[in-house]
Amino acid sequence: MSGLTKQTQETLMGVSTATLTTVLFKRGLRNIFLQGLHRLRPGANMVGMAYTLRYIPAREDLDHLDSFADRTNAQRKGVEECPAGAVFVIDSRGDASAASAGCILAARLQARGCSGIVTDGGFRDTPEIAELDMPSFHARPSAPTNLTKHHAVAVNDPIACGGVSIFPGDIIVGDNEGVVCIPQHMANKVANEAAEMTVFEDFVMEMVQQGASTFGLYPPTDPSTMDRFKAWRQANGR
């Protein structure tokens, strides 16, 4: 997908959501970590541009099993049109009392080359979704079909997910702790700063494990800290 360079994607594969939230906080962004989400199975980072689906509350005259045969059904249309490399992000209004999607749709997204699936609701068929190679994040398992609570109305529009505003094309990063949304226009700079911060924190962790005090080390208020970091970095090829 355009808008996310291969270099930036590779950089974001190596940084944590914790580090990203700090880097974004420095830029004044405080509400970028999707709340209440859990990863179905631990694994490598998920990185991709947001491709969105929005639900509103279901209505009985519209949401019945026959509606899935309609090729304009927004849920099915979104799954079939989600580009390779994208993260499929579903606005379920934080309602996990019915499924946002199940294993068949998740498997279809994986087959299309998508980078992950995220909802602030719940998934059904979670044991099977957990076995997919594609990362998946949700609030909790939910067996009932989406039709009981959710009506899909919009594909690739701005949404809310986990209390965070997400615009199509924003960069979504997930790790074993959770999911962060990075505004697309600052993704490259955020990725590079997060990578540098990761190297420094690796140095700090090694020093702490060797018995060093955090005072003057983290943050590096002791003038000698950065000199020791420079030497450590050179010695470790970082």
GROMACS .gro file of C-alpha atoms in nm:
model
  238
    1MET     CA    1   0.000   0.000   0.000
    2SER     CA    2   0.123   0.352  -0.077
    3GLY     CA    3   0.200   0.574   0.219
    4LEU     CA    4   0.396   0.316   0.419
    5THR     CA    5   0.749   0.263   0.294
    6LYS     CA    6   0.914  -0.075   0.326
    7GLN     CA    7   1.187   0.080   0.541
    8THR     CA    8   0.936   0.234   0.783
    9GLN     CA    9   0.744  -0.091   0.802
   10GLU     CA   10   1.061  -0.286   0.881
   11THR     CA   11   1.159  -0.030   1.144
   12LEU     CA   12   0.818  -0.052   1.313
   13MET     CA   13   0.846  -0.431   1.321
   14GLY     CA   14   1.129  -0.387   1.571
   15VAL     CA   15   0.983  -0.140   1.821
   16SER     CA   16   0.730  -0.184   2.099
   17THR     CA   17   0.395  -0.012   2.141
   18ALA     CA   18   0.525   0.115   2.477
   19THR     CA   19   0.810   0.296   2.304
   20LEU     CA   20   0.577   0.429   2.036
   21THR     CA   21   0.337   0.575   2.292
   22THR     CA   22   0.627   0.766   2.450
   23VAL     CA   23   0.749   0.899   2.115
   24LEU     CA   24   0.396   1.008   2.025
   25PHE     CA   25   0.348   1.162   2.371
   26LYS     CA   26   0.650   1.385   2.300
   27ARG     CA   27   0.460   1.508   1.996
   28GLY     CA   28   0.151   1.586   2.202
   29LEU     CA   29  -0.051   1.275   2.115
   30ARG     CA   30  -0.192   1.114   2.429
   31ASN     CA   31  -0.481   0.904   2.298
   32ILE     CA   32  -0.328   0.665   2.047
   33PHE     CA   33  -0.327   0.330   2.234
   34LEU     CA   34  -0.642   0.127   2.166
   35GLN     CA   35  -0.796   0.045   2.503
   36GLY     CA   36  -0.917  -0.296   2.619
   37LEU     CA   37  -0.774  -0.504   2.333
   38HIS     CA   38  -0.598  -0.840   2.367
   39ARG     CA   39  -0.397  -1.041   2.119
   40LEU     CA   40  -0.525  -1.389   2.049
   41ARG     CA   41  -0.177  -1.538   2.016
   42PRO     CA   42   0.165  -1.384   2.088
   43GLY     CA   43   0.394  -1.328   1.794
   44ALA     CA   44   0.585  -1.077   1.584
   45ASN     CA   45   0.471  -0.719   1.543
   46MET     CA   46   0.174  -0.633   1.323
   47VAL     CA   47   0.231  -0.329   1.098
   48GLY     CA   48   0.008  -0.194   0.824
   49MET     CA   49  -0.212   0.089   0.705
   50ALA     CA   50  -0.564   0.102   0.848
   51TYR     CA   51  -0.851  -0.019   0.632
   52THR     CA   52  -1.170   0.030   0.829
   53LEU     CA   53  -1.519  -0.109   0.883
   54ARG     CA   54  -1.783   0.068   1.092
   55TYR     CA   55  -2.079  -0.092   1.267
   56ILE     CA   56  -2.391   0.070   1.409
   57PRO     CA   57  -2.648  -0.114   1.624
   58ALA     CA   58  -2.834  -0.389   1.440
   59ARG     CA   59  -3.197  -0.353   1.335
   60GLU     CA   60  -3.419  -0.657   1.300
   61ASP     CA   61  -3.575  -0.569   0.965
   62LEU     CA   62  -3.232  -0.534   0.806
   63ASP     CA   63  -3.003  -0.778   0.982
   64HIS     CA   64  -3.102  -1.133   0.897
   65LEU     CA   65  -2.904  -1.424   0.752
   66ASP     CA   66  -3.016  -1.346   0.397
   67SER     CA   67  -2.832  -1.014   0.417
   68PHE     CA   68  -2.500  -1.197   0.376
   69ALA     CA   69  -2.598  -1.285   0.017
   70ASP     CA   70  -2.602  -0.915  -0.071
   71ARG     CA   71  -2.274  -0.827  -0.241
   72THR     CA   72  -2.309  -0.471  -0.114
   73ASN     CA   73  -2.306  -0.593   0.249
   74ALA     CA   74  -2.041  -0.364   0.398
   75GLN     CA   75  -1.881  -0.633   0.611
   76ARG     CA   76  -1.833  -0.874   0.321
   77LYS     CA   77  -1.744  -0.594   0.078
   78GLY     CA   78  -1.477  -0.468   0.320
   79VAL     CA   79  -1.322  -0.812   0.360
   80GLU     CA   80  -1.316  -0.872  -0.015
   81GLU     CA   81  -1.164  -0.530  -0.090
   82CYS     CA   82  -0.914  -0.492   0.195
   83PRO     CA   83  -0.576  -0.444   0.026
   84ALA     CA   84  -0.276  -0.669   0.085
   85GLY     CA   85  -0.058  -0.533   0.365
   86ALA     CA   86  -0.344  -0.347   0.534
   87VAL     CA   87  -0.475  -0.396   0.887
   88PHE     CA   88  -0.853  -0.446   0.890
   89VAL     CA   89  -0.981  -0.232   1.179
   90ILE     CA   90  -1.342  -0.272   1.295
   91ASP     CA   91  -1.540  -0.013   1.492
   92SER     CA   92  -1.778  -0.225   1.701
   93ARG     CA   93  -1.860   0.058   1.943
   94GLY     CA   94  -1.684  -0.141   2.217
   95ASP     CA   95  -1.969  -0.395   2.212
   96ALA     CA   96  -1.841  -0.752   2.240
   97SER     CA   97  -2.182  -0.909   2.308
   98ALA     CA   98  -2.186  -1.029   1.945
   99ALA     CA   99  -1.901  -1.118   1.712
  100SER     CA  100  -1.740  -0.857   1.489
  101ALA     CA  101  -1.614  -1.136   1.260
  102GLY     CA  102  -1.530  -1.505   1.264
  103CYS     CA  103  -1.260  -1.738   1.141
  104ILE     CA  104  -1.383  -1.763   0.780
  105LEU     CA  105  -1.360  -1.388   0.725
  106ALA     CA  106  -1.029  -1.370   0.911
  107ALA     CA  107  -0.893  -1.653   0.697
  108ARG     CA  108  -1.009  -1.468   0.386
  109LEU     CA  109  -0.821  -1.156   0.499
  110GLN     CA  110  -0.511  -1.364   0.556
  111ALA     CA  111  -0.543  -1.517   0.210
  112ARG     CA  112  -0.563  -1.166   0.064
  113GLY     CA  113  -0.230  -1.083   0.229
  114CYS     CA  114  -0.360  -0.855   0.503
  115SER     CA  115  -0.132  -0.778   0.795
  116GLY     CA  116  -0.387  -0.819   1.074
  117ILE     CA  117  -0.738  -0.772   1.205
  118VAL     CA  118  -0.842  -0.553   1.500
  119THR     CA  119  -1.174  -0.484   1.671
  120ASP     CA  120  -1.288  -0.324   1.994
  121GLY     CA  121  -1.561  -0.589   2.000
  122GLY     CA  122  -1.516  -0.964   1.998
  123PHE     CA  123  -1.441  -1.246   1.757
  124ARG     CA  124  -1.612  -1.581   1.728
  125ASP     CA  125  -1.420  -1.900   1.641
  126THR     CA  126  -1.133  -1.763   1.846
  127PRO     CA  127  -0.944  -2.096   1.880
  128GLU     CA  128  -0.930  -2.116   1.500
  129ILE     CA  129  -0.843  -1.749   1.452
  130ALA     CA  130  -0.559  -1.790   1.701
  131GLU     CA  131  -0.411  -2.059   1.478
  132LEU     CA  132  -0.390  -1.825   1.177
  133ASP     CA  133  -0.056  -1.668   1.090
  134MET     CA  134  -0.221  -1.326   1.073
  135PRO     CA  135  -0.219  -1.130   1.404
  136SER     CA  136  -0.561  -1.061   1.559
  137PHE     CA  137  -0.669  -0.835   1.845
  138HIS     CA  138  -1.009  -0.806   2.016
  139ALA     CA  139  -1.173  -0.733   2.350
  140ARG     CA  140  -1.292  -1.086   2.428
  141PRO     CA  141  -1.441  -1.395   2.262
  142SER     CA  142  -1.802  -1.366   2.149
  143ALA     CA  143  -1.987  -1.655   1.985
  144PRO     CA  144  -2.313  -1.487   1.867
  145THR     CA  145  -2.329  -1.379   1.503
  146ASN     CA  146  -2.266  -1.012   1.432
  147LEU     CA  147  -2.625  -0.977   1.304
  148THR     CA  148  -2.762  -0.988   1.657
  149LYS     CA  149  -2.594  -0.660   1.753
  150HIS     CA  150  -2.403  -0.508   1.460
  151HIS     CA  151  -2.507  -0.353   1.129
  152ALA     CA  152  -2.216  -0.279   0.895
  153VAL     CA  153  -2.258   0.062   0.732
  154ALA     CA  154  -1.927   0.200   0.609
  155VAL     CA  155  -1.598   0.079   0.463
  156ASN     CA  156  -1.276   0.277   0.484
  157ASP     CA  157  -1.426   0.580   0.657
  158PRO     CA  158  -1.289   0.741   0.975
  159ILE     CA  159  -1.386   0.533   1.279
  160ALA     CA  160  -1.335   0.497   1.650
  161CYS     CA  161  -1.177   0.178   1.782
  162GLY     CA  162  -1.079   0.125   2.142
  163GLY     CA  163  -1.152   0.490   2.210
  164VAL     CA  164  -0.906   0.610   1.944
  165SER     CA  165  -0.982   0.803   1.625
  166ILE     CA  166  -0.856   0.606   1.326
  167PHE     CA  167  -0.847   0.742   0.973
  168PRO     CA  168  -0.796   0.524   0.666
  169GLY     CA  169  -0.425   0.504   0.595
  170ASP     CA  170  -0.313   0.564   0.953
  171ILE     CA  171  -0.036   0.327   1.053
  172ILE     CA  172  -0.146   0.051   1.290
  173VAL     CA  173   0.118  -0.124   1.499
  174GLY     CA  174   0.039  -0.415   1.727
  175ASP     CA  175   0.262  -0.618   1.956
  176ASN     CA  176   0.202  -0.860   2.242
  177GLU     CA  177   0.096  -0.569   2.465
  178GLY     CA  178  -0.160  -0.402   2.241
  179VAL     CA  179  -0.224  -0.175   1.942
  180VAL     CA  180  -0.115   0.181   1.861
  181CYS     CA  181  -0.239   0.413   1.586
  182ILE     CA  182   0.022   0.644   1.429
  183PRO     CA  183  -0.103   0.932   1.213
  184GLN     CA  184   0.018   0.859   0.862
  185HIS     CA  185   0.189   1.194   0.810
  186MET     CA  186   0.431   1.140   1.098
  187ALA     CA  187   0.494   0.767   1.064
  188ASN     CA  188   0.847   0.788   0.923
  189LYS     CA  189   0.978   1.025   1.188
  190VAL     CA  190   0.803   0.837   1.469
  191ALA     CA  191   0.945   0.507   1.348
  192ASN     CA  192   1.301   0.639   1.332
  193GLU     CA  193   1.283   0.803   1.674
  194ALA     CA  194   1.132   0.489   1.826
  195ALA     CA  195   1.413   0.279   1.680
  196GLU     CA  196   1.674   0.510   1.833
  197MET     CA  197   1.491   0.506   2.165
  198THR     CA  198   1.484   0.126   2.155
  199VAL     CA  199   1.862   0.110   2.116
  200PHE     CA  200   1.912   0.343   2.411
  201GLU     CA  201   1.668   0.149   2.629
  202ASP     CA  202   1.849  -0.176   2.543
  203PHE     CA  203   2.168  -0.010   2.671
  204VAL     CA  204   1.992   0.107   2.986
  205MET     CA  205   1.849  -0.239   3.051
  206GLU     CA  206   2.194  -0.396   3.022
  207MET     CA  207   2.341  -0.141   3.262
  208VAL     CA  208   2.059  -0.194   3.514
  209GLN     CA  209   2.100  -0.571   3.494
  210GLN     CA  210   2.467  -0.518   3.574
  211GLY     CA  211   2.371  -0.326   3.890
  212ALA     CA  212   2.363   0.038   3.774
  213SER     CA  213   2.127   0.285   3.938
  214THR     CA  214   1.861   0.446   3.719
  215PHE     CA  215   1.950   0.790   3.860
  216GLY     CA  216   2.138   0.981   3.591
  217LEU     CA  217   2.100   0.685   3.357
  218TYR     CA  218   1.731   0.695   3.271
  219PRO     CA  219   1.670   0.970   3.181
  220PRO     CA  220   2.036   1.039   3.096
  221THR     CA  221   2.091   1.341   3.319
  222ASP     CA  222   2.445   1.234   3.408
  223PRO     CA  223   2.673   1.382   3.138
  224SER     CA  224   2.877   1.062   3.129
  225THR     CA  225   2.576   0.848   3.038
  226MET     CA  226   2.570   0.943   2.672
  227ASP     CA  227   2.946   0.889   2.644
  228ARG     CA  228   2.905   0.537   2.786
  229PHE     CA  229   2.609   0.480   2.554
  230LYS     CA  230   2.814   0.586   2.252
  231ALA     CA  231   3.092   0.345   2.347
  232TRP     CA  232   2.841   0.064   2.413
  233ARG     CA  233   2.672   0.126   2.081
  234GLN     CA  234   2.999   0.112   1.892
  235ALA     CA  235   3.105  -0.206   2.069
  236ASN     CA  236   2.771  -0.374   1.995
  237GLY     CA  237   2.733  -0.253   1.639
  238ARG     CA  238   2.406  -0.076   1.720
   0.00000   0.00000   0.00000
